[in-house]
Amino acid sequence: TETLTPKHHYITHYPELILEYGPLRHLWTMRFEGKHNYFKVLIEHLKNFKNICLMLTKRHERMQAYETICSSNVFTPEIEVLKSTTVLTDFLPESVQDLLREKNACGATIQTCEQISINGIVFNKGEYLVVKASEDEMKVGCIESNYLIQDDIFHLLTMWETAYSKHFDSYQLRKKLPQSLVAHKDLADYYPLSSYQINDKAYITLKHHIFTR
């Protein structure tokens, strides 16, 4: 017979808990376990038990400093265009040209970017951005394209009206709205989000709380 641990018993309760509370993402501890494993491996290899806390602290600080120096993201520019095409404004759809004129963002040529990195965060076509957040509603937009006009960044978004689902702790995409051109600096939150399909319905899950004024 195989020995069973308490974890094997706990997992039998997961289906019931998921049905009652939705995804158990607030109980996820993998990143903490991964970090803890680094210190366990360090102790096993060094065999130094005089002052474990001091040794682990120094080793960890050196490792962090080394990774920071070697990382290619430390000195990356504020804006980095990854996939783009330079196009004449006149060749864009009329509806997009109207949106650009409303923002006084017209130019002879602009860069259309399927993928752009801003302060180390990559924005891809098809991801969602929070445009408006309040206690009553949250409006999100699906990225159709990113426009780089001189030093200004605009996101062409297909807007969606949402409804909060307490069960999934997520926002359901309810109603499709007209396209909108939103300046990056005017976003309610800068973190790009993915949508999840549940029973033919699309949901957006926030990665953190958005504070509203």
Coordinates of N, CA and C in Angstrom, one line a residue, residues 36-192:
H36 N 10.9 29.4 -1.8 CA 11.4 28.6 -0.7 C 12.4 27.5 -1.1
N37 N 12.1 26.9 -2.3 CA 13.0 25.9 -2.8 C 14.4 26.4 -3.0
Y38 N 14.6 27.6 -3.4 CA 15.9 28.2 -3.6 C 16.7 28.1 -2.4
F39 N 16.1 28.5 -1.2 CA 16.9 28.5 0.1 C 17.1 27.0 0.5
K40 N 16.2 26.1 0.3 CA 16.4 24.7 0.7 C 17.6 24.1 -0.1
V41 N 17.7 24.4 -1.4 CA 18.8 23.9 -2.2 C 20.1 24.5 -1.7
L42 N 20.1 25.8 -1.4 CA 21.3 26.5 -1.0 C 21.9 25.8 0.3
I43 N 21.0 25.6 1.3 CA 21.5 25.0 2.5 C 22.1 23.6 2.3
E44 N 21.4 22.8 1.5 CA 21.9 21.4 1.2 C 23.3 21.4 0.5
H45 N 23.6 22.4 -0.3 CA 24.8 22.5 -1.0 C 26.0 23.1 -0.2
L46 N 25.6 24.1 0.6 CA 26.7 24.8 1.4 C 27.1 24.1 2.7
K47 N 26.2 23.5 3.3 CA 26.4 22.7 4.5 C 27.0 23.7 5.6
N48 N 26.5 24.9 5.6 CA 27.0 25.9 6.6 C 25.9 26.2 7.5
F49 N 26.0 25.8 8.8 CA 24.9 26.0 9.7 C 25.2 26.9 10.9
K50 N 26.3 27.7 10.8 CA 26.7 28.6 11.8 C 25.7 29.7 12.0
N51 N 25.4 30.4 11.0 CA 24.4 31.5 11.0 C 23.6 31.5 9.7
I52 N 22.6 30.6 9.7 CA 21.9 30.3 8.5 C 21.2 31.5 7.9
C53 N 20.6 32.3 8.8 CA 19.8 33.5 8.3 C 20.8 34.5 7.6
L54 N 21.9 34.8 8.2 CA 22.9 35.7 7.6 C 23.4 35.2 6.3
M55 N 23.8 33.9 6.3 CA 24.3 33.3 5.0 C 23.3 33.3 3.9
L56 N 22.0 33.0 4.2 CA 21.0 33.0 3.1 C 20.7 34.4 2.6
T57 N 20.8 35.3 3.6 CA 20.5 36.7 3.2 C 21.6 37.3 2.2
K58 N 22.8 37.0 2.6 CA 23.9 37.5 1.7 C 23.9 36.8 0.4
R59 N 23.7 35.5 0.4 CA 23.7 34.8 -0.9 C 22.6 35.2 -1.8
H60 N 21.4 35.5 -1.2 CA 20.3 35.9 -2.0 C 20.5 37.3 -2.5
E61 N 21.1 38.2 -1.7 CA 21.3 39.6 -2.2 C 22.3 39.5 -3.4
R62 N 23.3 38.7 -3.3 CA 24.3 38.6 -4.4 C 23.6 38.0 -5.7
M63 N 22.8 37.0 -5.5 CA 22.1 36.5 -6.6 C 21.2 37.5 -7.3
Q64 N 20.5 38.3 -6.5 CA 19.6 39.3 -7.0 C 20.4 40.4 -7.8
A65 N 21.5 40.8 -7.2 CA 22.4 41.8 -7.9 C 22.9 41.3 -9.2
Y66 N 23.3 40.0 -9.2 CA 23.9 39.4 -10.4 C 22.8 39.3 -11.5
E67 N 21.6 38.9 -11.1 CA 20.5 38.8 -12.1 C 20.1 40.1 -12.6
T68 N 20.1 41.2 -11.8 CA 19.8 42.5 -12.2 C 20.7 43.1 -13.2
I69 N 22.0 42.9 -12.9 CA 23.1 43.4 -13.8 C 23.0 42.6 -15.2
C70 N 22.8 41.3 -15.1 CA 22.8 40.5 -16.4 C 21.5 40.6 -17.1
S71 N 20.4 41.1 -16.5 CA 19.1 41.1 -17.1 C 19.1 42.1 -18.3
S72 N 18.5 41.7 -19.4 CA 18.5 42.6 -20.6 C 17.4 43.7 -20.4
N73 N 16.6 43.5 -19.3 CA 15.4 44.5 -19.1 C 15.8 45.7 -18.3
V74 N 17.0 45.7 -17.7 CA 17.4 46.7 -16.8 C 17.5 48.1 -17.4
F75 N 18.1 48.1 -18.6 CA 18.4 49.4 -19.3 C 17.6 49.5 -20.6
T76 N 16.5 48.8 -20.7 CA 15.7 48.9 -21.9 C 15.1 50.3 -22.0
P77 N 14.8 50.8 -23.2 CA 14.2 52.1 -23.3 C 12.8 52.1 -22.8
E78 N 12.2 53.3 -22.5 CA 10.9 53.4 -22.0 C 9.9 52.8 -23.0
I79 N 10.1 53.1 -24.3 CA 9.2 52.6 -25.3 C 10.0 51.7 -26.3
E80 N 9.6 50.5 -26.5 CA 10.3 49.6 -27.4 C 9.3 49.0 -28.4
V81 N 9.4 49.3 -29.6 CA 8.5 48.7 -30.7 C 9.0 47.4 -31.1
L82 N 8.2 46.3 -30.9 CA 8.6 45.0 -31.3 C 8.0 44.5 -32.6
K83 N 6.8 44.8 -32.9 CA 6.2 44.4 -34.2 C 5.4 45.6 -34.7
S84 N 5.9 46.3 -35.8 CA 5.3 47.5 -36.2 C 5.4 47.7 -37.8
T85 N 4.5 48.5 -38.3 CA 4.6 48.9 -39.7 C 4.3 50.4 -39.8
T86 N 5.1 51.1 -40.6 CA 4.9 52.5 -40.8 C 3.9 52.7 -42.0
V87 N 2.8 53.4 -41.7 CA 1.8 53.5 -42.8 C 1.4 55.0 -42.9
L88 N 0.9 55.3 -44.1 CA 0.3 56.7 -44.3 C -1.0 56.7 -43.6
T89 N -1.3 57.9 -43.0 CA -2.6 58.0 -42.3 C -3.7 57.9 -43.3
D90 N -3.6 58.3 -44.5 CA -4.7 58.3 -45.5 C -5.1 56.8 -45.8
F91 N -4.2 55.9 -45.6 CA -4.5 54.5 -45.9 C -5.2 53.7 -44.8
L92 N -5.4 54.4 -43.6 CA -6.1 53.8 -42.5 C -7.6 53.9 -42.8
P93 N -8.4 53.0 -42.2 CA -9.9 53.1 -42.3 C -10.4 54.5 -41.9
E94 N -11.4 54.9 -42.6 CA -12.0 56.2 -42.3 C -12.4 56.4 -40.9
S95 N -12.9 55.4 -40.3 CA -13.3 55.5 -38.9 C -12.1 55.7 -38.0
V96 N -11.0 55.1 -38.3 CA -9.8 55.3 -37.5 C -9.2 56.7 -37.7
Q97 N -9.3 57.2 -38.9 CA -8.8 58.6 -39.2 C -9.7 59.6 -38.4
D98 N -11.0 59.3 -38.3 CA -11.8 60.2 -37.5 C -11.4 60.2 -36.0
L99 N -11.1 59.0 -35.5 CA -10.7 58.9 -34.1 C -9.4 59.7 -33.9
L100 N -8.5 59.6 -34.8 CA -7.2 60.3 -34.7 C -7.4 61.8 -34.8
R101 N -8.3 62.2 -35.6 CA -8.6 63.7 -35.7 C -9.2 64.2 -34.4
E102 N -10.0 63.4 -33.7 CA -10.6 63.8 -32.5 C -9.6 64.0 -31.4
K103 N -8.5 63.2 -31.5 CA -7.4 63.3 -30.5 C -6.3 64.2 -30.9
N104 N -6.5 64.9 -32.1 CA -5.5 65.8 -32.6 C -4.2 65.0 -32.8
A105 N -4.3 63.8 -33.3 CA -3.1 62.9 -33.4 C -2.8 62.6 -34.9
C106 N -3.3 63.4 -35.8 CA -3.1 63.1 -37.2 C -1.6 63.5 -37.6
G107 N -1.1 62.7 -38.4 CA 0.2 63.0 -39.0 C 0.3 62.4 -40.4
A108 N 1.4 62.7 -41.1 CA 1.5 62.1 -42.4 C 1.7 60.6 -42.4
T109 N 2.5 60.2 -41.4 CA 2.7 58.7 -41.2 C 2.7 58.4 -39.7
I110 N 2.3 57.2 -39.4 CA 2.3 56.7 -38.0 C 2.7 55.3 -38.0
Q111 N 3.2 54.8 -36.8 CA 3.6 53.5 -36.7 C 2.4 52.7 -36.1
T112 N 2.0 51.6 -36.7 CA 1.0 50.7 -36.2 C 1.7 49.5 -35.6
C113 N 1.4 49.2 -34.4 CA 2.2 48.2 -33.7 C 1.2 47.1 -33.2
E114 N 1.5 45.9 -33.6 CA 0.8 44.7 -33.0 C 1.3 44.4 -31.6
Q115 N 2.6 44.7 -31.4 CA 3.2 44.5 -30.1 C 4.1 45.6 -29.8
I116 N 4.0 46.2 -28.6 CA 4.8 47.3 -28.1 C 5.1 47.1 -26.7
S117 N 6.3 47.4 -26.2 CA 6.7 47.4 -24.8 C 6.8 48.8 -24.3
I118 N 6.1 49.0 -23.1 CA 6.1 50.3 -22.5 C 6.5 50.1 -21.0
N119 N 7.7 50.6 -20.7 CA 8.2 50.5 -19.3 C 8.3 49.0 -18.9
G120 N 8.7 48.2 -19.9 CA 8.9 46.7 -19.6 C 7.6 45.9 -19.7
I121 N 6.4 46.5 -19.9 CA 5.2 45.8 -20.0 C 4.8 45.7 -21.5
V122 N 4.6 44.4 -22.0 CA 4.3 44.2 -23.4 C 2.8 44.2 -23.7
F123 N 2.4 45.0 -24.6 CA 1.0 45.1 -25.0 C 0.8 44.4 -26.4
N124 N 0.0 43.4 -26.4 CA -0.2 42.6 -27.7 C -1.6 42.8 -28.2
K125 N -1.8 42.7 -29.5 CA -3.1 42.7 -30.1 C -3.9 41.6 -29.6
G126 N -5.2 41.8 -29.2 CA -6.1 40.8 -28.6 C -6.2 40.8 -27.1
E127 N -5.3 41.5 -26.4 CA -5.3 41.6 -25.0 C -6.3 42.8 -24.6
Y128 N -6.7 42.8 -23.4 CA -7.7 43.8 -22.9 C -7.1 44.8 -21.9
L129 N -7.5 46.0 -22.0 CA -7.1 47.1 -21.1 C -8.3 47.7 -20.4
V130 N -8.1 48.1 -19.2 CA -9.2 48.7 -18.4 C -9.1 50.2 -18.7
V131 N -10.2 50.7 -19.3 CA -10.3 52.1 -19.7 C -11.0 52.9 -18.6
K132 N -12.0 52.4 -18.0 CA -12.7 53.1 -16.9 C -13.1 52.1 -15.8
A133 N -12.8 52.5 -14.6 CA -13.2 51.7 -13.4 C -13.8 52.6 -12.3
S134 N -14.9 52.1 -11.9 CA -15.6 52.8 -10.8 C -16.3 51.8 -9.9
E135 N -17.0 52.2 -8.9 CA -17.7 51.3 -8.1 C -18.9 50.7 -8.8
D136 N -19.4 51.5 -9.8 CA -20.7 51.1 -10.5 C -20.4 50.3 -11.8
E137 N -19.3 50.5 -12.5 CA -19.0 49.9 -13.7 C -17.5 49.8 -14.0
M138 N -17.2 48.9 -15.0 CA -15.8 48.8 -15.5 C -15.9 48.6 -17.0
K139 N -15.3 49.5 -17.7 CA -15.2 49.4 -19.2 C -13.8 49.0 -19.6
V140 N -13.8 47.9 -20.5 CA -12.5 47.4 -21.0 C -12.5 47.5 -22.5
G141 N -11.4 47.4 -23.1 CA -11.2 47.5 -24.5 C -10.3 46.4 -25.0
C142 N -10.6 45.8 -26.1 CA -9.7 44.8 -26.7 C -8.8 45.5 -27.7
I143 N -7.5 45.3 -27.5 CA -6.5 46.0 -28.4 C -6.6 45.5 -29.8
E144 N -6.9 46.4 -30.7 CA -6.9 46.1 -32.2 C -5.6 46.5 -32.8
S145 N -5.0 47.6 -32.3 CA -3.7 48.0 -32.7 C -3.2 49.1 -31.8
N146 N -1.9 49.3 -31.8 CA -1.3 50.3 -31.0 C -0.6 51.3 -32.0
Y147 N -0.8 52.6 -31.7 CA -0.3 53.6 -32.6 C 0.8 54.4 -31.9
L148 N 1.9 54.5 -32.5 CA 3.0 55.4 -32.0 C 3.1 56.6 -32.9
I149 N 2.8 57.7 -32.4 CA 2.8 59.0 -33.1 C 3.7 59.9 -32.4
Q150 N 4.9 60.1 -33.0 CA 6.0 60.8 -32.3 C 6.3 60.1 -31.0
D151 N 6.1 60.8 -29.9 CA 6.4 60.1 -28.6 C 5.1 59.7 -27.9
D152 N 4.0 59.9 -28.5 CA 2.7 59.6 -27.9 C 2.2 58.2 -28.3
I153 N 1.6 57.5 -27.4 CA 1.1 56.1 -27.7 C -0.4 56.1 -27.5
F154 N -1.1 55.6 -28.5 CA -2.6 55.4 -28.5 C -2.9 53.9 -28.7
H155 N -4.0 53.5 -28.0 CA -4.5 52.1 -28.2 C -5.8 52.2 -29.0
L156 N -5.9 51.5 -30.1 CA -7.2 51.4 -30.8 C -7.9 50.2 -30.1
L157 N -9.0 50.5 -29.5 CA -9.7 49.4 -28.7 C -11.1 49.2 -29.2
T158 N -11.5 47.9 -29.2 CA -13.0 47.6 -29.3 C -13.5 47.5 -27.9
M159 N -14.4 48.4 -27.6 CA -14.9 48.6 -26.2 C -15.9 47.5 -25.9
W160 N -15.9 47.2 -24.6 CA -16.9 46.2 -24.0 C -17.5 46.8 -22.7
E161 N -18.8 46.5 -22.6 CA -19.4 46.8 -21.3 C -19.4 45.5 -20.5
T162 N -19.1 45.6 -19.2 CA -18.9 44.4 -18.4 C -19.9 44.3 -17.2
A163 N -20.1 43.2 -16.7 CA -20.9 42.9 -15.5 C -20.1 42.1 -14.5
Y164 N -20.1 42.5 -13.3 CA -19.3 41.7 -12.3 C -19.9 40.4 -11.9
S165 N -19.1 39.3 -11.9 CA -19.6 38.0 -11.5 C -18.9 37.7 -10.1
K166 N -19.7 37.7 -9.1 CA -19.2 37.4 -7.8 C -18.7 36.0 -7.6
H167 N -19.3 35.1 -8.3 CA -18.9 33.7 -8.2 C -17.5 33.5 -8.8
F168 N -17.2 34.1 -9.9 CA -15.9 33.9 -10.5 C -14.9 35.0 -10.1
D169 N -15.4 36.0 -9.3 CA -14.6 37.2 -9.0 C -13.9 37.8 -10.3
S170 N -14.8 37.9 -11.3 CA -14.3 38.4 -12.6 C -15.4 39.2 -13.2
Y171 N -15.1 39.8 -14.4 CA -16.0 40.7 -15.1 C -16.4 40.0 -16.4
Q172 N -17.7 39.8 -16.6 CA -18.2 39.2 -17.9 C -18.3 40.2 -18.9
L173 N -17.8 39.9 -20.1 CA -18.0 40.8 -21.3 C -19.4 40.7 -21.8
R174 N -20.2 41.7 -21.6 CA -21.6 41.6 -21.9 C -22.0 42.2 -23.2
K175 N -21.6 43.5 -23.5 CA -22.1 44.2 -24.6 C -20.9 44.8 -25.4
K176 N -20.9 44.5 -26.7 CA -19.8 45.1 -27.5 C -20.2 46.6 -27.9
L177 N -19.2 47.5 -27.7 CA -19.4 48.9 -28.0 C -18.6 49.3 -29.2
P178 N -18.8 50.5 -29.7 CA -18.0 51.0 -30.8 C -16.5 51.2 -30.4
Q179 N -15.6 51.2 -31.4 CA -14.2 51.4 -31.2 C -13.9 52.7 -30.6
S180 N -12.8 52.8 -29.9 CA -12.4 54.0 -29.3 C -10.8 54.1 -29.3
L181 N -10.3 55.3 -29.4 CA -8.9 55.5 -29.4 C -8.5 56.2 -28.1
V182 N -7.7 55.4 -27.3 CA -7.4 55.9 -26.0 C -5.9 56.1 -25.8
A183 N -5.5 57.3 -25.3 CA -4.1 57.5 -25.0 C -3.7 56.7 -23.9
H184 N -2.4 56.2 -24.0 CA -1.9 55.3 -23.0 C -2.0 55.9 -21.6
K185 N -1.7 57.2 -21.5 CA -1.6 57.9 -20.2 C -3.0 58.0 -19.6
D186 N -4.1 57.8 -20.4 CA -5.5 58.0 -19.9 C -6.1 56.6 -19.4
L187 N -5.3 55.5 -19.5 CA -5.9 54.3 -19.1 C -6.1 54.2 -17.5
A188 N -7.1 53.5 -17.1 CA -7.4 53.4 -15.7 C -6.4 52.4 -15.0
D189 N -5.8 51.5 -15.8 CA -4.8 50.6 -15.3 C -3.9 50.2 -16.5
Y190 N -2.6 50.0 -16.3 CA -1.7 49.7 -17.4 C -1.4 48.2 -17.6
Y191 N -2.1 47.3 -16.8 CA -1.8 45.9 -16.9 C -2.7 45.3 -18.0
P192 N -2.1 44.7 -19.1 CA -2.9 44.0 -20.1 C -3.5 42.7 -19.5

